[in-house]
C-alpha cells in the first residue's frame, strides 16, 4: 500500500494548472466508442480511471494511441463484439458508459458490472429505464454482469428521469444518437461534463440539443463519421479542491486553465465566508481577508448548478479551519460521510446525523495516519493534513490517483512538504 507523507502547517502559495475533467473525459472517451469513425481527444487527464478505461477499449479491439501527454486517438471501427467482460470493467464506475455506446452501435451489449467509489447504493435503474424506452427491453443482470438487447434496434423515445442522474443522462445520450427518430430526455442532469459529451457528439456528426438544460433532444443518425479533434473541459472538482486549500492553509492560490462559470457554486460560497476571490478569464485566485480568518456557513449539495457533491468532503475539511460552526447537507448520496471518522481521528469536532454534518471550526487538528475512504474523501484527508502542524500519513493513495493528475507535484509546486512512498 502506497502512502503520502505530509509535513503540514505550511501556507500554500502559488499557481497550479488544472487538468482536463476526469468525469467529462470518461463520458467523452466512451462517446468515442459510440461513433462510427476515429477521433482525437485533447486535454485528457492521465489519471488511473482514464488509463483503465482506455485499456478496456484496447482489449475490445479499438485502436487507442497516445499522441502526446494529454492527447489520445481512438478508432472504434475494429470493435466487432460488444462484450466487455474483462476484470478492468469492475475497477471504475465510468465503464458503464459502454452500455449506451454499444447499444447504439450494435443494438446489444454484454459487460461486467461497474465498480466505483462506495458511498451507499449506486443503482442503474434509470439507465435501464432509458434503454427500455429506446427499445432495448431484453435485460438480464446477475451479480457479475449485465446483458441488454434491442431485438428491433433502437427507436427514439421520450424519457423522464425521476431522479437527476449524470450517468443515466450520458448513457441514454450515447445510445440515442444512433436511435431511429427523436429522443427527449426530461429532467436531465446539467453538469458541465454533460455539455462536454454532447458537444463532442455534435462535433462527430450527431444532433444533440439542449445539453446543460433539463431537456435534451437527440435526433438519431445512422452514421456518426467522427474524424474530428475535441478538447475536454477543465476539471471543476480538481479546481475546487485546490481553491479550498487557500483558506484552509492560510495561503494564496491561483488556479489556471479553469472555466469560471463552472466554479460559481464554490466561488460564491468562498466570498460568503469572507475570502477574497479574483476571477480572471480562465483563472481564479483565492486568498484570506486581512485578519487571516474565514467564517463558517452552510453548504447544501445539489445537482449542477447547485454545490457539487464531489466537493463535499473537501468542504468539510475546509470548515474545520473556519470561525464558527459550519453545516453541510448531502442531498445527492445516501452515505457520503463515512470518511468523517478519519477527520475525527485528527481531532476534528464534527457531528453527523443522516444528511447533516455540523463542523465546529477553530479546533486545531493533530497529525495522524489516515486512509482514503474514496477518491474525494482522500483529497479531503490530504487537505486536512496540509493544514495540520506535524507529520501525517495518508494511506491507500491509489484511490486519490484515480482522479487527480500529478497531485504530489502540483502540491509541491505550491510549497507543500509532501512525499510519496510506493509499495508493490
Ligand atoms: C457521477 O456519478 C460522478 N461519477 C460522481 O463523481 C458524482 O458524485 C455524481 O455523478 C453526481 O454528480 C462519474 O461521473 C464517473 P448520478 P453517477 O447518476 O453518474 C441516483 C467522483 O468523485 N441514481 O448522478 O453514478 C444515485 O443513487 C464521482 O468523481 C439512481 O437512483 O451519479 C444518486 O443518489 C463520485 N438511479 C443520484 O441519482 C440511477 O440509475 C445521482 O447519481 C442512477 C443514479
XYZ file of C-alpha atoms and ligand atoms in Angstrom:
468
model
C 0.000 0.000 0.000
C 1.470 3.360 -1.065
C 1.391 6.422 1.171
C 1.825 10.192 1.185
C 3.943 11.636 3.992
C 2.928 15.262 4.710
C 4.615 17.864 6.944
C 1.616 20.143 7.466
C 1.068 23.650 8.826
C 2.662 25.403 5.838
C 0.564 28.025 3.948
C 0.338 27.079 0.243
C 1.260 29.849 -2.203
C 1.448 29.994 -5.979
C -0.272 28.892 -9.172
C -1.492 25.484 -10.314
C -2.710 24.432 -13.764
C -5.870 22.356 -13.685
C -6.050 19.185 -15.798
C -8.900 18.038 -18.018
C -12.060 16.878 -16.284
C -11.969 13.203 -15.278
C -15.769 12.862 -15.336
C -16.094 14.644 -18.684
C -13.256 12.528 -20.128
C -14.917 9.265 -19.068
C -18.094 10.256 -20.946
C -16.290 11.691 -23.984
C -13.970 8.681 -24.345
C -16.973 6.347 -24.148
C -18.672 8.549 -26.758
C -15.615 7.977 -28.974
C -16.580 4.279 -28.872
C -20.191 5.132 -29.765
C -19.391 6.719 -33.138
C -18.532 5.101 -36.483
C -15.108 6.591 -37.105
C -11.859 7.677 -35.428
C -11.474 10.774 -33.262
C -8.719 12.649 -31.401
C -9.348 13.895 -27.861
C -7.167 16.578 -26.221
C -6.702 17.711 -22.589
C -7.294 14.161 -21.304
C -6.153 13.785 -17.642
C -3.603 10.987 -17.131
C -5.376 9.507 -14.080
C -5.813 5.803 -13.404
C -9.554 5.692 -14.162
C -8.834 7.033 -17.658
C -5.902 4.641 -18.201
C -8.134 1.738 -17.111
C -10.967 2.742 -19.454
C -8.586 3.024 -22.423
C -7.125 -0.399 -21.557
C -10.666 -1.801 -21.777
C -11.111 -0.172 -25.211
C -7.831 -1.677 -26.461
C -8.814 -5.141 -25.207
C -12.109 -4.748 -27.092
C -10.118 -4.247 -30.299
C -10.203 -0.469 -30.659
C -7.050 1.310 -31.845
C -6.001 3.532 -28.904
C -2.844 5.653 -29.205
C -1.488 8.458 -27.020
C -0.309 11.130 -29.497
C 1.137 13.327 -26.702
C 0.951 13.558 -22.879
C -2.726 14.579 -22.906
C -3.951 13.732 -26.409
C -5.297 10.329 -27.410
C -6.644 8.968 -30.690
C -9.354 6.308 -30.658
C -10.573 4.260 -33.646
C -13.514 2.054 -32.593
C -14.228 0.694 -36.067
C -12.380 -2.602 -35.477
C -14.561 -3.447 -32.460
C -16.892 -6.191 -33.654
C -18.027 -7.785 -30.384
C -19.922 -5.620 -27.839
C -18.838 -7.810 -24.912
C -16.746 -6.133 -22.187
C -16.150 -8.859 -19.584
C -12.522 -8.086 -18.664
C -11.803 -7.501 -14.935
C -10.935 -3.828 -15.528
C -14.641 -3.099 -16.118
C -15.288 -3.542 -12.388
C -12.453 -1.173 -11.426
C -14.372 2.035 -12.184
C -17.865 3.459 -12.483
C -17.404 5.063 -15.902
C -17.106 1.682 -17.665
C -20.897 1.532 -17.638
C -20.989 4.121 -20.443
C -20.139 1.228 -22.770
C -23.732 0.058 -22.240
C -25.116 3.079 -24.094
C -22.262 3.242 -26.595
C -22.612 -0.411 -27.671
C -26.421 -0.433 -27.636
C -26.247 2.459 -30.054
C -23.759 0.780 -32.367
C -24.699 -2.923 -32.058
C -28.234 -2.934 -30.532
C -26.866 -5.280 -27.903
C -24.199 -5.321 -25.171
C -22.864 -7.692 -22.514
C -20.492 -6.436 -19.824
C -19.263 -6.911 -16.291
C -20.908 -4.696 -13.684
C -19.172 -1.342 -12.989
C -17.309 -0.503 -9.790
C -16.515 2.975 -8.431
C -16.486 4.827 -5.100
C -18.572 3.108 -2.436
C -20.765 5.605 -0.604
C -24.154 3.965 -0.403
C -26.107 2.223 -3.075
C -25.314 3.223 -6.676
C -28.265 1.882 -8.699
C -28.533 1.973 -12.504
C -32.314 1.642 -12.696
C -32.637 4.974 -14.566
C -30.100 3.873 -17.177
C -32.107 0.679 -17.715
C -35.396 2.625 -17.813
C -33.953 4.784 -20.597
C -32.685 1.786 -22.563
C -36.082 0.078 -22.235
C -37.828 3.191 -23.571
C -35.469 3.144 -26.579
C -36.463 -0.465 -27.360
C -33.740 -2.404 -25.510
C -36.197 -4.216 -23.272
C -34.364 -7.554 -23.134
C -32.259 -7.033 -19.977
C -30.622 -9.699 -17.804
C -28.477 -8.794 -14.758
C -26.603 -11.193 -12.499
C -24.190 -10.418 -9.632
C -21.362 -10.270 -12.133
C -22.652 -8.957 -15.425
C -25.433 -7.320 -17.398
C -26.750 -8.177 -20.863
C -29.087 -5.913 -22.845
C -30.550 -6.301 -26.353
C -32.871 -4.324 -28.623
C -34.279 -7.032 -30.920
C -35.663 -4.496 -33.387
C -32.972 -1.874 -32.988
C -33.314 1.418 -31.082
C -36.194 3.839 -31.673
C -36.327 7.387 -30.327
C -38.455 7.902 -27.202
C -39.382 10.431 -24.513
C -37.741 9.613 -21.187
C -38.372 11.328 -17.835
C -35.631 10.829 -15.234
C -37.414 10.941 -11.871
C -34.012 11.475 -10.219
C -31.429 13.812 -11.776
C -28.644 11.449 -12.814
C -25.356 12.359 -14.549
C -24.647 8.766 -15.540
C -28.118 7.985 -16.825
C -28.247 11.235 -18.831
C -24.919 10.475 -20.526
C -25.652 6.768 -21.059
C -29.035 7.437 -22.663
C -27.454 10.101 -24.918
C -24.788 7.596 -26.055
C -27.494 5.141 -27.151
C -29.968 7.686 -28.539
C -27.530 9.276 -31.020
C -27.933 6.137 -33.164
C -31.634 5.509 -32.431
C -34.119 5.956 -35.279
C -36.037 9.203 -34.680
C -36.050 11.752 -31.881
C -35.302 11.099 -28.204
C -36.174 13.590 -25.465
C -34.525 13.284 -22.029
C -36.573 15.236 -19.491
C -35.196 16.245 -16.057
C -31.722 15.631 -17.472
C -28.562 16.399 -15.448
C -26.949 19.755 -16.350
C -23.341 19.252 -15.181
C -20.590 20.777 -17.372
C -19.485 17.264 -18.298
C -22.925 16.530 -19.785
C -22.472 19.522 -22.098
C -18.949 18.327 -22.934
C -20.202 14.898 -24.045
C -22.991 16.496 -26.116
C -20.524 18.908 -27.748
C -18.189 16.005 -28.593
C -21.057 14.005 -30.143
C -22.189 17.005 -32.199
C -18.599 17.574 -33.398
C -18.607 13.951 -34.593
C -21.847 14.288 -36.585
C -24.621 13.827 -34.028
C -27.548 16.189 -33.401
C -27.912 16.773 -29.636
C -29.713 19.923 -28.484
C -30.384 21.354 -25.032
C -27.464 19.854 -23.077
C -26.956 21.992 -19.971
C -30.697 22.456 -19.603
C -33.084 19.898 -18.110
C -34.463 18.885 -21.521
C -32.100 17.298 -24.037
C -33.373 16.459 -27.544
C -31.439 13.996 -29.715
C -32.166 13.401 -33.404
C -30.691 9.964 -34.089
C -28.363 9.385 -37.048
C -27.473 6.193 -38.893
C -23.772 7.083 -39.131
C -21.605 9.346 -36.968
C -18.438 9.704 -39.082
C -16.178 11.268 -36.447
C -12.734 12.179 -37.879
C -12.550 15.354 -35.768
C -10.491 16.580 -32.783
C -12.109 17.606 -29.490
C -10.676 19.123 -26.260
C -12.036 18.159 -22.811
C -13.110 20.936 -20.410
C -11.049 21.637 -17.253
C -11.837 19.646 -14.100
C -14.318 21.609 -11.932
C -13.673 19.348 -8.921
C -9.871 19.411 -9.086
C -10.045 23.217 -9.356
C -12.400 23.453 -6.382
C -10.156 21.165 -4.318
C -7.157 23.476 -4.840
C -9.236 26.646 -4.328
C -10.338 25.454 -0.884
C -6.730 24.739 0.155
C -6.087 28.513 0.172
C -8.285 29.455 3.169
C -7.600 26.157 4.954
C -3.779 26.562 4.868
C -3.947 30.403 5.184
C -2.337 30.601 1.755
C -2.779 32.279 -1.625
C -3.583 30.010 -4.575
C -4.338 30.812 -8.189
C -5.854 28.003 -10.282
C -5.191 28.371 -14.039
C -6.988 26.775 -17.022
C -10.470 26.856 -15.428
C -13.909 27.916 -16.690
C -15.019 30.430 -14.002
C -18.751 29.909 -14.611
C -18.312 26.216 -13.720
C -16.779 27.294 -10.395
C -19.542 29.766 -9.394
C -21.229 27.432 -6.864
C -17.928 27.391 -4.906
C -16.700 30.908 -5.693
C -19.905 32.394 -4.276
C -19.522 30.389 -1.039
C -15.858 31.354 -0.596
C -16.872 35.024 -0.897
C -19.743 34.405 1.551
C -17.153 33.078 4.039
C -15.102 36.280 3.644
C -12.366 35.055 1.292
C -11.019 37.431 -1.357
C -11.543 35.848 -4.801
C -10.107 37.313 -8.020
C -11.829 35.856 -11.109
C -9.933 36.127 -14.432
C -10.873 34.885 -17.913
C -9.549 31.378 -17.214
C -8.167 31.638 -13.683
C -9.320 32.155 -10.097
C -7.127 33.399 -7.214
C -8.249 32.800 -3.626
C -6.755 34.435 -0.506
C -7.924 35.151 3.039
C -9.154 38.565 4.179
C -6.537 40.663 6.056
C -7.446 39.235 9.513
C -6.498 35.783 8.166
C -9.853 34.241 9.102
C -12.885 32.925 7.231
C -16.393 32.444 8.570
C -18.239 29.132 8.523
C -21.504 28.882 6.581
C -23.966 26.263 5.328
C -23.437 24.131 2.203
C -26.151 22.034 0.528
C -25.004 19.642 -2.217
C -27.310 19.533 -5.243
C -27.110 18.617 -8.927
C -25.476 21.356 -11.039
C -25.750 24.362 -10.884
C -26.017 23.574 -7.172
C -22.988 22.953 -4.960
C -21.248 19.800 -6.239
C -21.427 16.670 -4.075
C -17.902 15.861 -5.295
C -16.634 18.870 -3.308
C -18.475 17.821 -0.137
C -15.601 16.037 1.706
C -13.188 18.817 0.794
C -15.697 21.370 2.134
C -15.977 19.567 5.463
C -12.181 19.626 5.753
C -12.124 23.363 4.907
C -14.797 24.118 7.538
C -12.536 22.608 10.227
C -10.434 25.798 9.936
C -13.298 28.298 9.764
C -14.555 30.655 12.510
C -17.753 29.238 13.976
C -19.852 26.217 13.217
C -20.406 25.081 9.600
C -23.181 22.856 8.295
C -23.136 20.546 5.279
C -26.251 18.833 3.919
C -25.553 15.994 1.445
C -28.582 15.736 -0.834
C -27.188 13.532 -3.633
C -25.698 10.410 -1.992
C -27.126 8.380 0.881
C -23.918 7.606 2.689
C -21.120 10.013 1.820
C -19.904 10.873 5.354
C -18.013 7.628 6.097
C -14.647 9.460 5.872
C -15.576 11.795 8.753
C -14.377 9.273 11.340
C -10.894 9.759 9.903
C -11.096 13.547 10.291
C -12.271 12.937 13.873
C -9.125 10.800 14.365
C -7.231 14.054 13.584
C -9.187 15.808 16.319
C -11.947 17.357 14.191
C -15.139 18.213 16.081
C -17.834 17.005 13.655
C -21.326 15.686 14.394
C -23.203 13.706 11.711
C -26.874 12.876 11.611
C -28.343 11.493 8.364
C -27.699 14.017 5.592
C -26.445 16.718 8.011
C -22.879 17.254 9.223
C -22.074 20.009 11.722
C -18.423 21.066 11.827
C -17.117 23.050 14.788
C -14.421 25.320 13.322
C -11.291 26.624 15.026
C -10.421 23.256 16.591
C -6.705 22.644 15.940
C -6.197 19.263 14.241
C -3.421 16.881 15.192
C -1.305 14.836 12.772
C -2.373 11.227 12.232
C -2.230 8.273 9.880
C -5.494 8.049 7.932
C -6.792 6.037 4.930
C -8.543 7.244 1.778
C -12.166 6.099 2.053
C -12.821 7.075 -1.572
C -11.495 9.485 -4.217
C -12.812 12.809 -2.868
C -12.528 11.755 0.790
C -8.852 11.059 0.060
C -8.410 14.604 -1.224
C -10.077 15.871 1.954
C -7.594 13.892 4.102
C -4.677 15.463 2.216
C -6.195 18.933 2.743
C -6.592 18.333 6.483
C -3.011 17.037 6.762
C -1.636 20.052 4.843
C -3.327 22.351 7.380
C -2.063 20.447 10.441
C 1.310 21.065 12.139
C 3.429 17.906 12.203
C 3.743 14.781 10.083
C 0.628 12.978 8.822
C 0.499 9.840 6.698
C -2.198 9.241 4.095
C -2.677 5.574 3.131
C -4.222 3.935 0.020
C -3.235 6.898 -2.152
C -4.021 4.894 -5.294
C -7.629 5.922 -4.559
C -6.717 9.604 -4.968
C -4.754 8.959 -8.135
C -7.939 7.694 -9.806
C -8.995 11.320 -10.210
C -6.122 13.738 -9.504
C -3.285 14.021 -12.051
C 0.241 14.740 -10.719
C -1.272 15.568 -7.334
C 2.032 15.471 -5.399
C 3.906 17.546 -7.995
C 1.112 20.158 -8.090
C 1.095 20.396 -4.280
C 4.914 20.632 -4.132
C 4.652 23.448 -6.675
C 2.524 25.316 -4.115
C 5.143 24.797 -1.377
C 3.646 21.726 0.270
C 6.057 19.358 2.016
C 4.639 16.093 0.699
C 6.359 12.936 -0.499
C 5.066 9.592 -1.734
C 6.341 6.122 -0.794
C 5.378 3.386 -3.214
C 4.883 -0.218 -2.246
C 4.142 -3.097 -4.669
C -21.366 10.843 -11.333
O -21.729 9.619 -10.732
C -19.921 11.089 -10.931
N -19.083 9.991 -11.433
C -19.801 11.167 -9.413
O -18.465 11.586 -9.132
C -20.743 12.250 -8.879
O -20.752 12.186 -7.461
C -22.170 12.042 -9.410
O -22.169 11.933 -10.849
C -23.086 13.187 -9.028
O -22.585 14.385 -9.561
C -18.742 9.998 -12.738
O -19.094 10.886 -13.491
C -17.897 8.851 -13.192
P -25.661 10.045 -10.592
P -23.117 8.895 -11.175
O -26.213 9.006 -11.505
O -23.389 9.184 -12.582
C -29.216 8.195 -8.072
C -16.254 11.425 -8.394
O -15.866 11.689 -7.249
N -29.388 7.270 -9.204
O -25.751 11.484 -10.975
O -23.037 7.496 -10.702
C -27.934 7.921 -7.294
O -28.147 6.896 -6.320
C -17.546 10.651 -8.561
O -15.712 11.810 -9.456
C -30.470 6.420 -9.222
O -31.288 6.417 -8.298
O -24.153 9.699 -10.254
C -27.661 9.257 -6.668
O -28.438 9.377 -5.474
C -18.041 10.077 -7.252
N -30.637 5.577 -10.266
C -28.184 10.260 -7.701
O -29.043 9.525 -8.559
C -29.761 5.550 -11.324
O -29.981 4.773 -12.278
C -27.082 10.890 -8.550
O -26.352 9.849 -9.155
C -28.650 6.417 -11.297
C -28.481 7.267 -10.223
